[in-house]
Coordinates of C-alpha atoms and ligand atoms in Angstrom, one line a residue:
M4 CA 19.8 -13.1 4.1
D5 CA 22.5 -14.2 1.7
Q6 CA 22.7 -14.4 -2.1
A7 CA 23.0 -18.2 -2.2
S8 CA 19.8 -18.7 -0.3
I9 CA 18.0 -16.2 -2.5
N10 CA 19.3 -18.0 -5.6
A11 CA 18.0 -21.3 -4.3
L12 CA 14.6 -19.8 -3.8
R13 CA 14.4 -18.0 -7.1
A14 CA 14.6 -21.4 -8.9
L15 CA 11.5 -22.9 -7.2
D16 CA 8.3 -23.5 -9.1
V17 CA 5.8 -21.0 -7.5
T18 CA 2.6 -22.0 -9.2
P19 CA 0.0 -21.7 -6.5
R20 CA -2.8 -24.2 -5.9
G21 CA -5.6 -21.8 -6.7
H22 CA -7.8 -19.7 -4.4
F23 CA -7.8 -20.2 -0.7
I24 CA -11.4 -20.7 0.4
N25 CA -12.8 -22.2 3.6
G26 CA -9.3 -23.4 4.7
A27 CA -8.2 -25.1 1.5
F28 CA -6.7 -24.3 -1.9
C29 CA -9.2 -24.8 -4.7
A30 CA -9.3 -24.2 -8.5
S31 CA -11.6 -21.6 -10.0
E32 CA -15.1 -23.1 -10.6
T33 CA -14.5 -22.4 -14.3
G34 CA -11.0 -23.9 -14.2
A35 CA -9.7 -20.7 -15.8
Q36 CA -6.2 -19.4 -15.1
H37 CA -4.1 -16.5 -16.2
Q38 CA -0.5 -16.3 -16.8
V39 CA 1.7 -14.0 -14.7
L40 CA 4.9 -12.7 -16.1
S41 CA 7.9 -11.9 -14.0
P42 CA 9.1 -8.3 -14.3
I43 CA 12.6 -9.5 -13.6
D44 CA 13.0 -11.1 -17.1
G45 CA 9.6 -10.8 -18.7
L46 CA 9.2 -14.6 -18.7
P47 CA 6.2 -16.6 -17.6
L48 CA 6.3 -17.1 -13.8
A49 CA 3.1 -18.8 -12.8
Q50 CA -0.5 -19.6 -13.6
I51 CA -3.0 -17.9 -11.3
A52 CA -6.6 -19.0 -10.8
E53 CA -8.9 -16.7 -12.7
G54 CA -11.7 -16.1 -10.2
S55 CA -15.3 -15.8 -11.2
P56 CA -18.3 -14.1 -9.4
T57 CA -19.3 -17.7 -8.3
D58 CA -15.9 -18.1 -6.6
V59 CA -16.4 -14.8 -4.9
D60 CA -19.9 -16.0 -3.7
T61 CA -18.4 -19.2 -2.4
A62 CA -15.7 -17.3 -0.4
V63 CA -18.2 -14.7 0.9
R64 CA -20.5 -17.5 2.0
A65 CA -17.7 -19.3 3.8
A66 CA -16.7 -16.1 5.5
R67 CA -20.3 -15.3 6.5
V68 CA -20.9 -18.8 7.9
A69 CA -17.6 -18.6 9.9
F70 CA -18.6 -15.2 11.2
E71 CA -22.1 -16.1 12.2
D72 CA -21.2 -19.3 14.0
G73 CA -18.7 -17.4 16.1
R74 CA -15.7 -19.8 15.6
W75 CA -13.5 -16.6 15.4
S76 CA -15.8 -13.7 16.0
R77 CA -16.8 -14.9 19.5
M78 CA -13.4 -16.4 20.4
A79 CA -11.9 -14.5 23.4
P80 CA -9.7 -11.7 22.2
A81 CA -6.8 -13.2 24.1
A82 CA -7.3 -16.4 22.1
R83 CA -7.3 -14.6 18.8
K84 CA -4.2 -12.8 20.0
K85 CA -2.4 -16.1 20.5
V86 CA -3.2 -17.2 17.0
L87 CA -2.2 -14.0 15.3
L88 CA 1.1 -13.9 17.3
K89 CA 1.8 -17.3 16.0
L90 CA 1.0 -16.1 12.5
G91 CA 3.5 -13.3 13.0
D92 CA 6.1 -15.9 14.1
L93 CA 5.4 -18.1 11.1
I94 CA 5.7 -15.2 8.7
E95 CA 9.0 -14.2 10.2
A96 CA 10.3 -17.9 10.1
H97 CA 9.4 -17.9 6.3
A98 CA 10.5 -14.3 5.7
L99 CA 13.0 -14.9 3.0
E100 CA 10.9 -17.4 1.1
I101 CA 7.9 -14.9 1.2
A102 CA 10.1 -12.0 0.2
V103 CA 11.5 -13.8 -2.8
L104 CA 8.1 -15.0 -3.8
G105 CA 6.9 -11.4 -3.7
V106 CA 9.8 -10.1 -5.7
R107 CA 9.4 -12.6 -8.4
D108 CA 5.9 -11.3 -9.2
N109 CA 6.2 -7.7 -8.3
G110 CA 9.8 -6.7 -9.0
T111 CA 10.7 -4.8 -5.8
E112 CA 14.3 -4.9 -4.7
I113 CA 14.9 -7.8 -2.3
N114 CA 16.3 -5.7 0.5
M115 CA 13.2 -3.7 0.6
A116 CA 10.9 -6.7 0.1
Y117 CA 12.5 -8.5 3.0
K118 CA 12.0 -5.6 5.4
A119 CA 9.0 -3.7 4.1
E120 CA 7.0 -6.7 3.0
A121 CA 7.9 -9.9 4.9
L122 CA 9.2 -8.6 8.2
S123 CA 6.8 -5.7 8.3
A124 CA 3.9 -8.1 7.8
A125 CA 5.0 -10.2 10.7
A126 CA 5.3 -7.0 12.8
T127 CA 1.8 -5.9 11.7
F128 CA 0.1 -9.2 12.8
R129 CA 1.9 -9.0 16.1
Y130 CA 1.0 -5.3 16.7
Y131 CA -2.8 -5.9 16.2
A132 CA -2.6 -9.2 18.1
E133 CA -1.1 -7.4 21.1
V134 CA -3.7 -4.6 20.9
I135 CA -6.9 -6.6 20.7
D136 CA -7.2 -7.8 24.3
K137 CA -6.8 -4.2 25.4
V138 CA -9.8 -2.7 23.7
Y139 CA -12.5 -1.7 26.2
G140 CA -16.1 -0.7 25.6
Q141 CA -17.6 2.3 27.4
I142 CA -20.2 3.0 30.1
A143 CA -22.1 6.2 29.2
P144 CA -22.7 9.0 31.7
T145 CA -26.4 8.4 31.8
S146 CA -28.9 9.0 34.7
H147 CA -29.0 6.4 37.4
D148 CA -32.0 4.5 36.2
V149 CA -30.5 3.4 33.0
L150 CA -27.2 1.9 31.9
G151 CA -25.8 2.8 28.5
L152 CA -23.1 0.4 27.3
V153 CA -21.1 1.1 24.1
H154 CA -19.8 -2.1 22.6
H155 CA -17.3 -2.6 19.8
A156 CA -18.9 -5.2 17.6
P157 CA -17.0 -6.7 14.7
V158 CA -18.6 -5.6 11.4
G159 CA -18.9 -9.1 9.9
V160 CA -17.4 -9.9 6.4
V161 CA -14.6 -7.5 5.3
G162 CA -13.8 -7.4 1.6
A163 CA -10.2 -6.3 0.9
I164 CA -8.7 -5.3 -2.4
V165 CA -5.0 -4.6 -2.6
P166 CA -2.5 -3.4 -5.2
W167 CA 0.7 -4.9 -6.6
N168 CA 3.3 -2.5 -5.3
F169 CA 3.5 -3.7 -1.6
P170 CA 0.9 -6.5 -1.6
L171 CA 2.0 -8.0 1.7
M172 CA 2.7 -4.8 3.7
I173 CA -0.6 -3.2 2.5
G174 CA -2.5 -6.5 2.7
S175 CA -1.4 -7.1 6.3
W176 CA -2.3 -3.5 7.3
K177 CA -5.9 -4.5 6.4
I178 CA -6.1 -8.2 7.2
A179 CA -4.4 -8.0 10.6
P180 CA -6.7 -5.4 12.3
A181 CA -9.7 -6.9 10.5
L182 CA -9.0 -10.4 11.9
A183 CA -7.9 -9.1 15.3
A184 CA -11.3 -7.4 15.7
G185 CA -13.1 -10.8 15.0
N186 CA -14.2 -10.3 11.4
S187 CA -14.0 -12.7 8.5
V188 CA -12.0 -11.5 5.5
V189 CA -12.2 -12.1 1.7
L190 CA -9.1 -10.7 0.1
K191 CA -8.5 -10.0 -3.6
P192 CA -4.9 -9.4 -4.4
A193 CA -3.8 -7.7 -7.6
E194 CA -3.9 -10.1 -10.5
S195 CA -0.2 -9.8 -11.1
A196 CA 1.0 -10.0 -7.5
S197 CA -0.9 -12.7 -5.6
L198 CA 1.8 -15.1 -4.6
S199 CA 3.0 -13.8 -1.3
L200 CA -0.6 -13.3 0.0
L201 CA -1.6 -16.8 -0.9
K202 CA 1.4 -17.9 1.2
I203 CA 0.0 -15.9 4.1
A204 CA -3.3 -17.6 3.8
E205 CA -1.6 -21.0 4.1
L206 CA 0.4 -19.8 7.2
A207 CA -2.7 -18.3 8.7
A208 CA -4.4 -21.7 8.6
E209 CA -1.3 -23.3 10.1
A210 CA -1.3 -20.7 12.9
G211 CA -4.9 -21.7 13.8
V212 CA -7.1 -19.1 12.0
P213 CA -10.2 -21.3 11.6
D214 CA -11.6 -22.3 8.1
G215 CA -13.6 -19.7 6.3
V216 CA -12.2 -16.8 8.4
F217 CA -9.5 -15.7 6.0
N218 CA -10.1 -16.3 2.2
V219 CA -8.2 -15.2 -0.9
V220 CA -9.8 -15.1 -4.3
T221 CA -7.4 -14.3 -7.1
G222 CA -8.2 -12.8 -10.5
R223 CA -9.1 -9.7 -12.3
G224 CA -10.2 -6.4 -10.7
A225 CA -13.1 -6.0 -13.1
V226 CA -14.4 -9.5 -12.3
V227 CA -13.4 -10.6 -8.8
G228 CA -13.0 -7.2 -7.3
E229 CA -16.3 -6.0 -8.8
A230 CA -18.2 -9.1 -7.5
L231 CA -16.7 -8.7 -4.1
A232 CA -17.6 -5.0 -3.9
L233 CA -21.1 -5.6 -5.3
S234 CA -21.8 -8.5 -2.8
M235 CA -24.8 -8.0 -0.6
D236 CA -23.1 -10.0 2.1
V237 CA -19.9 -8.0 2.4
D238 CA -20.2 -5.4 5.2
I239 CA -17.3 -3.1 4.5
M240 CA -14.7 -2.8 1.7
V241 CA -11.1 -1.7 2.4
F242 CA -9.0 -0.8 -0.6
T243 CA -5.7 0.6 -1.7
G244 CA -5.2 1.4 -5.4
S245 CA -6.1 4.0 -8.0
G246 CA -8.6 6.8 -7.7
A247 CA -10.5 5.3 -10.7
T248 CA -11.1 2.0 -8.9
G249 CA -11.9 3.8 -5.7
R250 CA -14.7 5.7 -7.5
R251 CA -16.0 2.4 -8.8
L252 CA -16.1 0.9 -5.3
L253 CA -18.3 3.8 -4.1
E254 CA -20.6 3.1 -7.1
Y255 CA -20.7 -0.6 -6.4
S256 CA -21.6 0.2 -2.8
A257 CA -24.4 2.5 -3.9
R258 CA -25.7 -0.2 -6.2
S259 CA -25.6 -2.9 -3.6
N260 CA -25.9 -2.7 0.2
L261 CA -24.4 0.7 1.0
K262 CA -21.3 -1.0 2.5
R263 CA -18.8 1.5 3.9
C264 CA -15.7 1.8 1.7
Y265 CA -12.3 2.9 3.1
L266 CA -10.1 4.0 0.2
E267 CA -6.4 4.6 0.2
L268 CA -5.7 6.2 -3.2
G269 CA -2.9 7.8 -5.1
G270 CA -0.7 10.7 -4.4
K271 CA 1.5 13.4 -6.0
S272 CA 3.3 14.3 -2.9
P273 CA 5.3 17.5 -2.7
N274 CA 8.7 17.4 -1.1
I275 CA 9.8 21.0 -0.3
I276 CA 13.4 22.1 0.1
F277 CA 14.0 25.4 1.7
A278 CA 17.4 27.1 1.4
D279 CA 17.7 26.9 5.1
A280 CA 17.5 23.1 5.3
P281 CA 19.9 21.9 8.0
D282 CA 21.8 19.6 5.7
L283 CA 21.2 20.0 1.9
A284 CA 23.4 17.0 1.0
E285 CA 21.3 14.8 3.3
A286 CA 18.1 16.3 2.0
A287 CA 19.2 15.4 -1.6
K288 CA 20.1 11.8 -0.6
I289 CA 16.9 11.1 1.3
S290 CA 14.7 12.9 -1.3
A291 CA 16.2 10.7 -4.0
A292 CA 15.4 7.6 -2.1
G293 CA 12.0 9.0 -1.4
I294 CA 11.1 9.0 -5.0
F295 CA 13.2 6.4 -6.7
R296 CA 13.2 3.4 -4.3
N297 CA 10.9 0.6 -5.6
S298 CA 11.1 2.4 -9.0
G299 CA 8.9 5.1 -7.6
Q300 CA 6.0 2.6 -7.2
V301 CA 5.1 3.9 -3.7
C302 CA 1.9 5.7 -3.0
V303 CA 3.6 8.2 -0.7
A304 CA 6.6 8.8 -3.0
G305 CA 7.8 12.4 -3.0
S306 CA 7.3 12.8 -6.7
R307 CA 7.1 16.6 -6.8
L308 CA 10.2 18.3 -5.7
L309 CA 9.7 22.0 -4.9
V310 CA 13.0 23.8 -4.4
Q311 CA 13.6 27.4 -3.3
H312 CA 15.0 29.6 -6.0
E313 CA 18.4 30.4 -4.4
I314 CA 19.5 26.8 -4.2
F315 CA 17.7 25.4 -7.2
E316 CA 20.5 24.6 -9.6
D317 CA 22.8 23.2 -6.9
F318 CA 20.1 21.0 -5.4
V319 CA 19.0 19.7 -8.8
A320 CA 22.5 18.9 -9.7
E321 CA 22.9 17.0 -6.5
I322 CA 19.7 15.0 -6.8
T323 CA 20.5 14.2 -10.4
L324 CA 23.8 12.7 -9.3
H325 CA 22.0 10.5 -6.8
A326 CA 19.5 9.5 -9.5
E327 CA 22.4 8.4 -11.7
S328 CA 24.3 6.6 -9.0
F329 CA 21.5 4.1 -8.0
R330 CA 22.3 0.5 -9.1
V331 CA 19.2 -0.5 -11.0
G332 CA 19.0 -4.2 -11.8
D333 CA 17.8 -7.7 -11.0
P334 CA 15.8 -7.2 -7.8
L335 CA 16.9 -10.5 -6.5
E336 CA 20.5 -9.4 -6.5
L337 CA 21.4 -8.1 -3.1
N338 CA 23.5 -5.3 -4.4
S339 CA 20.7 -3.9 -6.6
Q340 CA 19.3 -0.7 -5.1
I341 CA 16.3 -0.4 -7.4
G342 CA 14.5 -3.3 -9.0
A343 CA 12.1 -3.6 -11.9
V344 CA 9.1 -1.6 -12.9
H345 CA 6.1 -4.0 -12.3
S346 CA 4.9 -4.6 -15.8
L347 CA 5.4 -3.6 -19.4
P348 CA 2.2 -1.4 -19.5
E349 CA 3.4 0.4 -16.4
L350 CA 6.8 1.0 -17.9
E351 CA 5.3 2.3 -21.1
A352 CA 3.0 4.6 -19.2
N353 CA 6.0 6.0 -17.3
L354 CA 7.8 6.7 -20.6
D355 CA 4.7 8.4 -22.0
F356 CA 4.7 10.8 -19.0
V357 CA 8.3 11.8 -19.8
T358 CA 7.5 12.3 -23.5
Q359 CA 4.4 14.4 -22.7
A360 CA 6.3 16.5 -20.1
E361 CA 9.0 17.3 -22.7
A362 CA 6.2 18.3 -25.1
E363 CA 4.9 20.6 -22.4
G364 CA 8.3 22.3 -22.1
A365 CA 10.0 20.3 -19.3
E366 CA 13.7 19.5 -19.4
R367 CA 15.0 16.0 -18.9
R368 CA 18.0 16.2 -16.6
T369 CA 18.6 12.4 -16.5
G370 CA 16.8 9.1 -17.2
G371 CA 13.6 8.9 -19.1
T372 CA 14.5 5.6 -20.8
R373 CA 14.0 1.9 -20.6
I374 CA 17.3 0.2 -19.6
L375 CA 18.7 -3.3 -19.3
T376 CA 16.5 -4.4 -22.2
E377 CA 18.9 -7.4 -22.8
T378 CA 17.5 -9.0 -19.6
G379 CA 13.9 -9.0 -21.0
G380 CA 12.9 -7.4 -17.7
Y381 CA 11.2 -4.0 -17.2
Y382 CA 13.7 -1.5 -15.9
M383 CA 13.7 2.3 -16.1
A384 CA 16.4 4.8 -15.4
P385 CA 15.6 7.2 -12.5
T386 CA 14.4 10.3 -14.1
V387 CA 14.6 14.0 -13.2
M388 CA 12.5 16.6 -15.0
T389 CA 12.8 20.3 -14.4
G390 CA 10.7 23.2 -15.6
V391 CA 7.5 21.4 -14.6
K392 CA 4.7 23.9 -14.4
Q393 CA 1.6 23.7 -12.2
S394 CA -0.6 23.1 -15.2
D395 CA 1.5 20.3 -16.6
N396 CA 0.3 16.6 -16.5
L397 CA 3.5 15.6 -14.7
F398 CA 2.8 18.1 -11.9
Q399 CA -0.9 17.1 -11.5
N400 CA -1.0 13.4 -12.1
E401 CA 0.6 10.4 -10.4
V402 CA 3.1 8.5 -12.5
F403 CA 3.7 5.6 -10.1
G404 CA 7.2 5.3 -11.6
P405 CA 10.7 6.6 -11.1
V406 CA 10.0 10.1 -12.4
L407 CA 10.7 13.2 -10.4
A408 CA 9.0 16.5 -11.3
V409 CA 11.0 19.6 -10.1
T410 CA 9.5 23.1 -9.7
P411 CA 11.1 26.2 -8.2
F412 CA 9.4 28.4 -5.5
K413 CA 10.1 31.8 -4.1
D414 CA 8.9 31.8 -0.5
E415 CA 6.8 29.9 2.1
D416 CA 3.5 31.2 0.7
E417 CA 4.3 30.0 -2.8
A418 CA 5.6 26.7 -1.5
I419 CA 2.3 26.0 0.3
R420 CA 0.2 27.1 -2.7
L421 CA 2.1 24.8 -5.0
A422 CA 2.1 21.9 -2.5
N423 CA -1.7 22.1 -2.3
A424 CA -2.3 22.6 -6.1
T425 CA -3.3 19.1 -6.9
E426 CA -6.3 17.0 -6.2
Y427 CA -4.3 14.7 -4.0
G428 CA -3.3 15.0 -0.3
L429 CA -1.4 11.9 0.7
A430 CA 2.1 12.8 1.9
A431 CA 4.5 15.7 1.9
G432 CA 8.1 16.6 3.0
V433 CA 9.5 19.9 4.3
W434 CA 13.2 20.5 4.8
T435 CA 14.0 23.6 7.0
A436 CA 16.0 24.4 10.1
N437 CA 13.4 27.0 11.1
L438 CA 11.1 25.3 13.6
S439 CA 8.3 27.9 13.4
R440 CA 8.3 27.5 9.6
A441 CA 8.2 23.7 9.9
H442 CA 5.1 24.0 12.1
R443 CA 3.5 26.5 9.7
M444 CA 4.1 24.2 6.8
V445 CA 2.7 21.1 8.7
A446 CA -0.4 23.2 9.4
G447 CA -0.7 24.6 5.8
I448 CA -0.1 21.5 3.7
R449 CA -3.1 19.4 2.9
A450 CA -1.8 15.9 3.4
G451 CA -2.2 12.8 5.6
V452 CA 1.4 12.8 6.6
V453 CA 4.0 15.6 6.5
H454 CA 7.6 14.6 7.0
V455 CA 10.0 17.2 8.4
N456 CA 13.7 16.9 7.6
T457 CA 13.2 13.4 6.5
Y458 CA 11.1 11.5 4.0
G459 CA 9.2 8.2 4.4
G460 CA 9.8 5.6 7.0
A461 CA 6.9 6.5 9.3
D462 CA 6.2 3.2 11.1
L463 CA 3.2 1.2 12.3
T464 CA 2.6 3.4 15.3
V465 CA 1.2 6.3 13.2
P466 CA -1.8 6.3 10.8
L467 CA -1.4 6.5 7.1
G468 CA -4.2 7.8 4.9
G469 CA -5.0 10.7 2.7
V470 CA -7.2 13.7 2.4
G471 CA -8.9 15.0 -0.8
Q472 CA -8.8 12.6 -3.7
S473 CA -6.1 10.5 -1.9
G474 CA -8.9 8.8 0.0
N475 CA -10.6 8.5 3.3
G476 CA -9.3 5.4 5.1
H477 CA -6.4 5.1 7.5
D478 CA -4.2 2.1 7.8
K479 CA -1.7 1.4 10.6
S480 CA -1.8 2.5 14.3
L481 CA -4.7 2.0 16.8
H482 CA -6.8 4.3 14.6
A483 CA -7.0 1.7 11.9
L484 CA -8.9 -0.6 14.1
D485 CA -12.0 1.6 14.3
K486 CA -13.2 0.8 10.9
Y487 CA -13.4 -2.9 11.7
F488 CA -15.9 -2.4 14.5
D489 CA -19.4 -1.2 14.6
L490 CA -20.4 0.7 17.6
K491 CA -23.4 -0.9 19.3
T492 CA -25.3 0.6 22.2
A493 CA -27.0 -1.4 24.9
W494 CA -29.6 0.9 26.7
I495 CA -30.6 -0.9 29.8
K496 CA -33.4 0.2 32.1
I497 CA -32.5 -0.6 35.6
Ligands
LIG506 P1 -3.1 0.2 -9.8 O1 -3.0 1.3 -10.7 O2 -2.4 0.2 -8.5 O3 -3.0 -1.2 -10.5 P2 -5.9 -0.4 -9.5 O4 -6.9 0.4 -8.8 O5 -6.1 -0.7 -11.0 O6 -4.6 0.4 -9.2 O7 -5.7 -1.8 -8.8 C1 -5.7 -2.0 -7.4 C2 -6.5 -3.2 -7.1 O8 -7.9 -2.9 -7.5 C3 -6.1 -4.5 -7.8 O9 -6.3 -5.6 -7.0 C4 -7.1 -4.5 -9.0 O10 -7.3 -5.8 -9.5 C5 -8.3 -4.0 -8.3 N1 -9.3 -3.5 -9.3 C6 -9.1 -3.0 -10.5 N2 -10.3 -2.6 -11.1 C7 -11.2 -3.0 -10.3 C8 -12.7 -2.9 -10.3 N3 -13.3 -2.4 -11.4 N4 -13.4 -3.3 -9.3 C9 -12.7 -3.8 -8.2 N5 -11.4 -3.9 -8.1 C10 -10.7 -3.5 -9.1

C-alpha cells in the first residue's frame, strides 16, 4: 500500500450500477437515486439507487428461487468452500481498491480500512469456507428400534442489515457464514456506505456464487430495511446498528412471519484502570486508541474510562496527551491516524453530547470541537471529559464519536457497580496486575467481551456479541454459524 496508488484510486468515479439482484446490477424500479456525500470533503461522491419495497420483493424472490432449486443450498459443502475461498482471494487481490472505495464513503482512516475492512473480509470468507465441510450432524442416543438424526439445515433466505462504520467487516461477518451454510442472502447496506459491499457482490459472482444467492439492495433504512424485515419470505434477520432500529426489527418480525432476529446493538463500554495496572503508560496509549480510532465510531469503543482515585489525575493527563497527539486528517493520507466523522449530522450530535455534558457539570480536558473546517470534511478533535457522573447523559448513552467520558472509582466493588450501571453490555476493559482481581472482574462485568490488560483487537476466532440492550446475536467464530442453520430431526423407525 503506497500513497501514489491510493491517490490514483481516489480520483476514480465510483458511481455504482444500482442494486445487485439475481446476479446483475440493476436500477431501482422507480429509477430513484440518492446522493452520497464524502465525509472527506463534504462533496458529492456518488448517486446510489434508492431502493423501493418492490426492489426488495424482487431480490427476496430471486433469493427464494435460488434457495429452493438448490443451486447453492444443495451444493456439496466442499464445493461451496471452493467458491468462498476464491471470493476471499478476489477480495484480497482487490484489497486496496475496496479499502479506498470504503474510505471515500465512510471516512475511516485508510490503514484501518485496509486491514479491518478489506483484508479482514477476505479472512472472514476464508474462515467460514474452511469450516463448512467440517460441520457434522448428530446421531441421538435413542433405543435400538429407532434412529434419531439431527441435521443442520440452512434456514433459507437471510435478510442482513448493516451499518456504515465498518460495512465490509461487519457485512462479511454475516454474509460469509450465511452463504457457507447454504443460505441465500439479501443485504441492505447503510444508505451512506454501500460502495464496498456492492463491490463484494460483483466479486462474489466472479468467484462463482450463483445468481440470486447473494443480493444487495441499497437505499434507506425506513424503506428498504423495513420492507426486508417485514417480508413474509425472509426467514431470519441479522443486524448490526442502533438499539432503536433493533427494536423496530423485533416489531416487524412480530407483524410479519415471526422471523428470528439477531441483533448486535450499541455499547457504552467501560475501560477500568486500577492503580496496580502492570504498565500505566501502555494502558493510556491503548485506551486512547480504544476510544479514538475511527473517530470513536466503533461499537466496542471503550468510551467510559473508569480510573482508580489514586492515579486519577496522572492517568487523565497521560490520556489527554495521547488524545492531543493523534494526527486527525484526510483518511486517505497514509500518515493520518484518525479520519473523518461519517456525516455532518453525526458530527453535530457528537458536539451536542459535549455541550450537554458541560451543562451537566463535566469538564472538558481537550477537544470537543469541529476541526479542519477548511477541508469541507467532517473532522472532530479527540475529546476527553472528566467529572462525568453516573446519572449523566454522557455516562449512559452511546455517542458513537471521539468522546471519552472519565469517572473515578474507589475500589473493585465500585468499579463493577459503575461498569454495570448502563443498559448496555457489549465490551469492557480491565487493567490490573492482580490475576485474581482480573478473574473477579471478568466474572462481575456484564459484557460480551472483557479485555484484560489490552483493549480491542479480539480476532475472528472468538465470538462478538452483547448482553442486555447491546443485543442478542454473536458474529465471528464457530458460534456465529449456529444461527444460519435450523436443527431438523429425522426420527426413523427401524
Ligand atoms: P446507526 O446509528 O449506526 O446509523 P441505524 O440503526 O440507524 O444505526 O442504522 C443501521 C442500519 O439500519 C442501516 O443500514 C440503516 O439504513 C438501517 N435502518 C435504519 N432504520 C431502519 C428501519 N426502520 N428498518 C430497517 N432498517 C433500518
